[in-house]
Structure formats: structure tokens, C-alpha cells
Coordinates of C-alpha atoms in Angstrom, one line a residue:
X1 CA -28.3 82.8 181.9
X2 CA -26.6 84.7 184.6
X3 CA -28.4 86.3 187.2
X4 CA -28.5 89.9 186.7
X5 CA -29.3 88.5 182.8
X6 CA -32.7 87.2 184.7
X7 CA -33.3 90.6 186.1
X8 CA -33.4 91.9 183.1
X9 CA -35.2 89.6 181.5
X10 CA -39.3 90.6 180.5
X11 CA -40.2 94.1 179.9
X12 CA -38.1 96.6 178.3
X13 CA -39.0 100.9 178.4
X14 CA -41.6 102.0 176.3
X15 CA -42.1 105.8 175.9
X16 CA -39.4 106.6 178.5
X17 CA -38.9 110.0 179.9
X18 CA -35.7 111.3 179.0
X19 CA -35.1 114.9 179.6
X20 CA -31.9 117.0 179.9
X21 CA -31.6 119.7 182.6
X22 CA -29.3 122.7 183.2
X23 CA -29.6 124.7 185.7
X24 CA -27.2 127.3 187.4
X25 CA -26.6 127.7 191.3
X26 CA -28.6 127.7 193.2
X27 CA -31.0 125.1 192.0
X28 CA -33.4 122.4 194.1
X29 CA -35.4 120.0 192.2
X30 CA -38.0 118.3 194.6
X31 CA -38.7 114.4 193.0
X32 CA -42.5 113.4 194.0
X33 CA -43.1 111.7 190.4
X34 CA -43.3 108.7 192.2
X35 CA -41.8 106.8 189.0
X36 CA -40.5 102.9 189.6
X37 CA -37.3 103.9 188.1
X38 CA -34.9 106.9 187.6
X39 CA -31.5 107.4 186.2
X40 CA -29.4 110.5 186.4
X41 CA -26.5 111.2 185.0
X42 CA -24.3 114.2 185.2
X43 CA -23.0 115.6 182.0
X44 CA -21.6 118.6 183.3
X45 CA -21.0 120.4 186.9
X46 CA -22.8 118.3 190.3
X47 CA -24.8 118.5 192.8
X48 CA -26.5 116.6 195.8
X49 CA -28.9 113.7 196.3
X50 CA -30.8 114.3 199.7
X51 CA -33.3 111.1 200.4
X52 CA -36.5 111.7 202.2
X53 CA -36.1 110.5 205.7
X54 CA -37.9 106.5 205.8
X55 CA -39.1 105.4 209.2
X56 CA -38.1 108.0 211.1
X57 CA -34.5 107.8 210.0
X58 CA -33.2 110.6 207.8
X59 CA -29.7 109.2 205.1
X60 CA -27.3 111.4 204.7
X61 CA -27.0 113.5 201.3
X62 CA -24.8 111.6 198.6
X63 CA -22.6 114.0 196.0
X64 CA -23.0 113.6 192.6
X65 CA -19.8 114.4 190.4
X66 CA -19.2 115.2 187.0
X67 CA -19.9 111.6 185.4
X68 CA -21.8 110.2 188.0
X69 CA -25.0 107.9 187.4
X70 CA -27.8 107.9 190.7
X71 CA -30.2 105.4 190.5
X72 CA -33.5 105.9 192.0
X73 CA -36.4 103.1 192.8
X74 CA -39.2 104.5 193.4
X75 CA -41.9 105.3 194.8
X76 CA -40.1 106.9 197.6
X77 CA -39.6 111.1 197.4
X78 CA -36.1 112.5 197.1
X79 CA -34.4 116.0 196.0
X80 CA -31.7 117.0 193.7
X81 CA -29.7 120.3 194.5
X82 CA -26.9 122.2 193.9
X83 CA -26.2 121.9 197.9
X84 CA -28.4 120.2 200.3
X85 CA -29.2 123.5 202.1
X86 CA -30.7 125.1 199.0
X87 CA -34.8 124.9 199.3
X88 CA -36.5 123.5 196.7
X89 CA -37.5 125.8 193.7
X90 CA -38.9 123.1 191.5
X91 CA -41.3 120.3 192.5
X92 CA -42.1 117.2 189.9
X93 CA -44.9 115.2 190.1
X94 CA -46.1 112.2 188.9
X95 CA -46.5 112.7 184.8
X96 CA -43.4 114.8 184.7
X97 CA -45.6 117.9 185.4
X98 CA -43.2 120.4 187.2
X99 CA -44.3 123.6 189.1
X100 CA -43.1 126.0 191.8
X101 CA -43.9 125.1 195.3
X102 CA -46.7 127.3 195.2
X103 CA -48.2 125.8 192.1
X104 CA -47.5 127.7 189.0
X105 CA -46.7 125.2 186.3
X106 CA -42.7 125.5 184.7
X107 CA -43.3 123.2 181.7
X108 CA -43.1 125.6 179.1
X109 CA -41.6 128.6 180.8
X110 CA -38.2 126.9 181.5
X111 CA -38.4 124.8 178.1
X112 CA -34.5 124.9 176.0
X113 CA -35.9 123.0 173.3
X114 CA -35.9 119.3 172.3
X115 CA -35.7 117.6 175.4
X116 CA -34.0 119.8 177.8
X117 CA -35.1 122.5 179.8
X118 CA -33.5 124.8 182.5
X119 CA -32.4 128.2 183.1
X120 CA -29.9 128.6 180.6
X121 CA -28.6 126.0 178.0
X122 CA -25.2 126.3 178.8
X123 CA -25.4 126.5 182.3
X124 CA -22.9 125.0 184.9
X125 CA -24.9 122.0 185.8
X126 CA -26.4 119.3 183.2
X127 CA -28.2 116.9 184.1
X128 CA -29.4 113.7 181.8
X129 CA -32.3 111.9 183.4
X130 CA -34.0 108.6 182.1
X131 CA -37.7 107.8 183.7
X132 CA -39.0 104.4 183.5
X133 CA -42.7 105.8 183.9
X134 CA -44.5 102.6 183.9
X135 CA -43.9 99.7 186.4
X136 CA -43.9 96.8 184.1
X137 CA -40.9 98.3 182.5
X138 CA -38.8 97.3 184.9
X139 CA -39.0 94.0 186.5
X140 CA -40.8 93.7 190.3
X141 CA -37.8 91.3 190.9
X142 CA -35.0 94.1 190.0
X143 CA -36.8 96.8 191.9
X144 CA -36.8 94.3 194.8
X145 CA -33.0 93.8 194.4
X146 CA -32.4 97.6 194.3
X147 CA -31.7 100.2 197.4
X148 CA -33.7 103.4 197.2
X149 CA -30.5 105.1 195.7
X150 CA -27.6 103.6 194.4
X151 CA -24.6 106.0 193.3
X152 CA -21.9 105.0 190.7
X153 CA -18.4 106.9 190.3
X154 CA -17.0 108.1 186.6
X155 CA -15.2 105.3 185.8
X156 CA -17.7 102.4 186.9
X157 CA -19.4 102.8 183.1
X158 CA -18.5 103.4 179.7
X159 CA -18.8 106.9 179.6
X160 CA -19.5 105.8 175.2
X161 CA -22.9 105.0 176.6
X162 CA -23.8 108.3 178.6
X163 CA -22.4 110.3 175.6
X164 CA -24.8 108.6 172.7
X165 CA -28.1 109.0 174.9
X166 CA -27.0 112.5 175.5
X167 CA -26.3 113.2 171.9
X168 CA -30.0 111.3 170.3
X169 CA -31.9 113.5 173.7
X170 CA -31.4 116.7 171.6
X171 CA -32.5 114.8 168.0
X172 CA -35.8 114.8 166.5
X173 CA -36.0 112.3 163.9
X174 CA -38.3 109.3 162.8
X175 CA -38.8 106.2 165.6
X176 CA -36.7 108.7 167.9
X177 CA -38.7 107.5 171.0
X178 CA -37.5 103.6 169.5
X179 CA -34.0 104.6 169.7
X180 CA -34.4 106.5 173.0
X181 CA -35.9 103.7 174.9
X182 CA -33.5 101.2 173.7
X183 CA -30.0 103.9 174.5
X184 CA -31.7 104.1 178.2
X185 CA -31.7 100.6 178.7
X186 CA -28.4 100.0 177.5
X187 CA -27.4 102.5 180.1
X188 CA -29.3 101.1 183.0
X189 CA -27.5 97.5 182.2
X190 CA -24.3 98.6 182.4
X191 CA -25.3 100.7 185.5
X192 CA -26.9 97.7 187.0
X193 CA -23.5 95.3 186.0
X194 CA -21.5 97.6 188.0
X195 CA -23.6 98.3 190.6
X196 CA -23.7 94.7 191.1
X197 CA -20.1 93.7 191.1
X198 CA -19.7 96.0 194.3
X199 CA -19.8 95.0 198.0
X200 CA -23.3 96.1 198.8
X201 CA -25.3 94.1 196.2
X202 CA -27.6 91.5 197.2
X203 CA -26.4 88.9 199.2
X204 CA -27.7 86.7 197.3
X205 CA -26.3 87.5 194.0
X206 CA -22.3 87.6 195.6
X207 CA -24.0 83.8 196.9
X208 CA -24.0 82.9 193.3
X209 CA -20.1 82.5 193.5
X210 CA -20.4 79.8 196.1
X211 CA -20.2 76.6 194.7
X212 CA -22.9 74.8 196.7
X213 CA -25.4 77.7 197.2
X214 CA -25.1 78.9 193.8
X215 CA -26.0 75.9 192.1
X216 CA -28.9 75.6 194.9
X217 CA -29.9 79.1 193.0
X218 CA -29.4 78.4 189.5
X219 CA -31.3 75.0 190.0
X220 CA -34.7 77.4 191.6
X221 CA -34.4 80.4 189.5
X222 CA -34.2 79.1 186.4
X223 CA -36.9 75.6 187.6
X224 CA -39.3 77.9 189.8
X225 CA -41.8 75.4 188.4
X226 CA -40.1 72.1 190.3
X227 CA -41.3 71.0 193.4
X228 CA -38.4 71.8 195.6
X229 CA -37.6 71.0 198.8
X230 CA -34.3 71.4 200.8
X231 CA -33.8 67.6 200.7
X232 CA -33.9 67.4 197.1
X233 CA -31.7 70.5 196.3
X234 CA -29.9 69.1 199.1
X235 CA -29.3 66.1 196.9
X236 CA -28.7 67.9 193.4
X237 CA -26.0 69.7 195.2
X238 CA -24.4 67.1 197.0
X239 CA -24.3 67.6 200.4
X240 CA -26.3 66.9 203.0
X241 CA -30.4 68.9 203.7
X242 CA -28.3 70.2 207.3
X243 CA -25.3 71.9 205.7
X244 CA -26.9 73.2 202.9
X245 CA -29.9 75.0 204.5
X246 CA -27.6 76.2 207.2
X247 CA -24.7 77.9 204.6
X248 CA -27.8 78.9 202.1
X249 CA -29.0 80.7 205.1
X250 CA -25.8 82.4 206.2
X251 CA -25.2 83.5 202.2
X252 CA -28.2 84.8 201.0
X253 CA -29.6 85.9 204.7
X254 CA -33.1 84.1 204.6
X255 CA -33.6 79.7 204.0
X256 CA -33.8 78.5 201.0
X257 CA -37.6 78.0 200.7
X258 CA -38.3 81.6 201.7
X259 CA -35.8 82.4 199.1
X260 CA -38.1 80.2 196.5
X261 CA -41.1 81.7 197.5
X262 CA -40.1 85.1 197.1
X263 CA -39.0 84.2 193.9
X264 CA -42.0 82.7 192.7
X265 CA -44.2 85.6 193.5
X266 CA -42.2 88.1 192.1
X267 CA -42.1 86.1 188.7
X268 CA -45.7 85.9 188.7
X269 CA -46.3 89.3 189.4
X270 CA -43.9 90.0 186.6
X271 CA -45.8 87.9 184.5
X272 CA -49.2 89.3 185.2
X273 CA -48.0 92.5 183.8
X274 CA -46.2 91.0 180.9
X275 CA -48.4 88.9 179.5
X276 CA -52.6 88.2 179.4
X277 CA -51.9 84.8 180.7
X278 CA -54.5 83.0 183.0
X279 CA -53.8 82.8 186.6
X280 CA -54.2 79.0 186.1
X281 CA -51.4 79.3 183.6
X282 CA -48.9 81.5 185.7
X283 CA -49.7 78.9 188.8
X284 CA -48.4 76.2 186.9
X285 CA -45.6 78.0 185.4
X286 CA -44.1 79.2 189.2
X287 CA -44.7 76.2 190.7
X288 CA -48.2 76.7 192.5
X289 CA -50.7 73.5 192.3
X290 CA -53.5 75.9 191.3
X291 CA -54.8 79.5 190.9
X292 CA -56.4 79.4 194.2
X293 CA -52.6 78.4 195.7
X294 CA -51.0 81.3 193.8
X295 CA -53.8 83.7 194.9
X296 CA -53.8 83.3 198.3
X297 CA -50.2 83.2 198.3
X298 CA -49.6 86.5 196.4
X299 CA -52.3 88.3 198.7
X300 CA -50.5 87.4 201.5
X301 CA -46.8 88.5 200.4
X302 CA -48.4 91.5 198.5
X303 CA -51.7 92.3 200.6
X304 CA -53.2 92.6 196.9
X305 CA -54.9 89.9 194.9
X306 CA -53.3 89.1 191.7
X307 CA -56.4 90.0 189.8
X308 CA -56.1 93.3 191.5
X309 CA -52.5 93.6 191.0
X310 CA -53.4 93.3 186.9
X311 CA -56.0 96.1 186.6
X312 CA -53.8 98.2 188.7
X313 CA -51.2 97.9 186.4
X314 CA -53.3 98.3 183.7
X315 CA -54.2 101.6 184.8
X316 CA -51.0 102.8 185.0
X317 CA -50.1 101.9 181.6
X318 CA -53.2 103.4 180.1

């Protein structure tokens, strides 16, 4: 298995939002739905992405064009507009519940039928959007690998792909939700495959080219359960515990152990939401000696306890 095949691995969406949206100038849709992940495609017309500012540093807006695909981790705030000055005239908030800024609810006034909504159906802007609602739809390991938006040019995807969600959005026909759920995913993978085979992917995925550091890799991700240590990778790979800890480091930007560790907690945390598996289990299965191990491990990387983490989630999927 290749690694952006591990990403995807687990979880797949499950009642996905997927709405389409047209809207003429000017138009400002303020995001606050606080979803783990969003896709966006442009059928027809543009606009602007314009990021909430993160730590006191405010990203530039990015322009969508006609075919373009946005990605969106969440939970961070963001706006979509016909130009970055416009002010925004619609806010939506968690649940997809969308109201003016001063609090009337749109729902059902701006409602174009199956699925799509806006001022006017054939208006110059269309938009496509995808929600994964849920966070164990999408794997804690790809939101980790993500940026807060990622932007991909017509071109980078099959635009066969786009067209069929858009067509089966407008339909209203038995296990429609089924064939919904499954269209956005294929969309998000071939989003994903091109997002990753450009320059600013993780470092540690262009690292799996290298033929020392991506066998060091393979060898964790796909054993998190062995007891590792740089000697003994060292020694699967062939060179010695020095040189490969030193170009593992310069690769993939952290050593390899912290690499491993990461990894291990985001599986589990991946598996507490897939699965009704003990903590003893998941220990075992990422490479922990005991629940106690993975516990106070997990609260320390997450500052939640993995017991926590599970009713949490369970919450949200409720």
C-alpha cells in the first residue's frame, strides 16, 4: 500500500453534505460550520477564498477559477466571495444552518430545489460543495497531513469526476445519499493524489521517494506495532543508526522516533473512532506495552484522554 492509500484508509463519508450554490455579484459566504472537511468546486463563474487570520498573521486571499477544487480542514473559519472586499451576507454555522449576520435564518428562503440553493439558478457563479460533517470520516492522520486550504487548478483532476457529483446533486432517487457519499470521495481522492504530487506536500510523503528513508517509512507505517528503534531500522535499511537518523531528519523534518510516535497516536485515535475496540487492544496493535502506556501517551500529544477522545466523538456522530 502506498502512502496516500494509508491516508485513506478507515472511515469513508456517511450522510455528506453536498449542496450546490449560485449566487450572482456581489455575494460573501462567511464558513463558521466548523466541519473537519470541505470541498469546493467551481462549476461555473469564481470567486475568492479569504482565510481568517491564525496567530496574528492574516494569508492572503486565493482565487478560485472556473474548475477549481479548495480544500478546507477544518475547524478553522474562512469566507467565500465574489471579491475579498465584499462583506459577508451569509453566515453558516455548524449543522449547515445559514442565516444573515443579523440572525434571520436563509434555509428555505434562498432554497432552488434538490440540493442547491442561491439567488437565482442560473446565476453567474456555481458553486459545488462537499462537507465531511463528522470527524471520523476523514482520517485524524490526513487532516494532520493537510494545510488549512489547499487550492487545485482545472487541469490537476478529471474534470469526469466533478461533472457526475454535479449531475447525481440535483437527483432524487432511491440510496441517493449511498451514491452521493461514495461520488464525493472519489473526488476528494483524486483531489488529494494531485495535491500530493505537488511541491508543498508533506515532507514526509516526497521522503518516500528516497531509497533509505522511505523504506525506514514503509517498515513503521505499515509495522507501527514493532518495537522500533533507530538501530534496528538502521539495520533493515542498511546503513548505519548515524546516517540514517541524520538524512531521516533532514527528509521528513523531525527524527525518526518522533515520526513513529506521531504515527502511532494518530492511528489509535483513528481507531478509537472506527471501531469499539478496547484500549488494551488498540495498545497492542500501535505498538504501546499497555493501555496505561497508550493513555498517558495520547493525553500528552492530545491533552485529551483517549476515553475522552471516544465519547467526544461519539457525540458528534450522534
Amino acid at each position: 500500500m502506498d502512502a496516500l492509500a494509508s491516508l485513506l484508509e478507515g472511515p469513508r463519508a456517511r450522510s455528506a453534505f453536498v449542496m450546490r450554490s449560485s449566487f450572482d455579484p456581489p455575494w460573501s459566504l462567511r464558513i463558521r460550520d466548523e466541519a473537519p472537511l470541505t470541498l469546493v468546486a467551481v462549476v461555473r463563474g469564481g470567486g475568492w477564498v479569504i482565510p481568517d487570520a491564525k496567530n496574528g498573521k492574516q494569508l492572503p486571499p486565493r482565487q478560485l477559477r472556473t474548475g477549481d477544487i479548495a480544500l478546507f480542514r477544518g475547524p478553522d473559519h474562512y469566507t467565500v466571495a465574489d471579491d475579498p472586499g465584499t462583506e459577508p451576507q451569509v453566515i453558516i454555522h455548524p449543522g449547515q444552518i445559514t442565516m444573515t449576520p443579523a440572525g434571520e435564518v436563509l434555509c428555505e428562503t434562498l432554497s432552488l430545489g434538490i440540493r442547491s440553493w442561491g439567488t437565482s439558478a442560473d446565476a453567474a457563479t456555481v458553486l459545488v460543495t462537499g462537507t465531511y460533517e463528522q470527524e471520523s470520516a476523514a482520517s485524524r492522520r490526513l487532516l494532520r497531513a493537510l494545510p488549512p486550504i489547499a487550492v487545485l487548478s482545472r487541469g490537476d483532476i478529471d474534470d469526469r469526476v466533478l461533472d457526475l457529483l454535479v449531475d447525481e446533486a440535483a437527483k432524487d432517487l432511491p440510496a441517493q445519499g449511498a451514491m452521493l457519499d461514495r461520488l464525493l470521495d472519489l473526488l476528494l481522492i483524486a483531489t488529494l493524489r494531485a495535491w500530493f504530487s505537488r511541491a508543498d506536500a508533506p515532507a514526509w510523503y516526497h521522503a518516500y521517494g528516497d531509497p533509505l528513508v522511505g523504506k525506514a517509512l514503509r517498515l513503521m507505517q505499515h509495522n507501527p506495532a514493532h518495537a522500533w528503534t533507530v538501530a534496528s531500522l538502521a539495520s533493515e535499511v542498511g546503513v548505519s543508526r548515524a546516517a540514517l537518523a541524520r538524512r531521516f531528519t533532514e527528509l521528513v523534518g523531525e527524527p525518526p522516533m518522533a515520526f513513529l510516535t506521531d504515527w502511532r497516536l494518530a492511528l489509535a485515535a483513528d481507531l478509537l473512532h472506527e471501531s469499539d475496540a478496547t484500549l488494551e487492544a488498540i495498545a497492542r496493535r500501535v505498538g504501546y506495552g499497555s493501555a496505561f502506556a497508550l493513555s498517558t501517551a495520547f493525553k500528552r500529544h492530545y491533552g485529551i484522554s483517549p476515553r475522552d477522545h471516544r465519547n467526544a466523538t461519539d457525540q458528534r456522530s450522534a
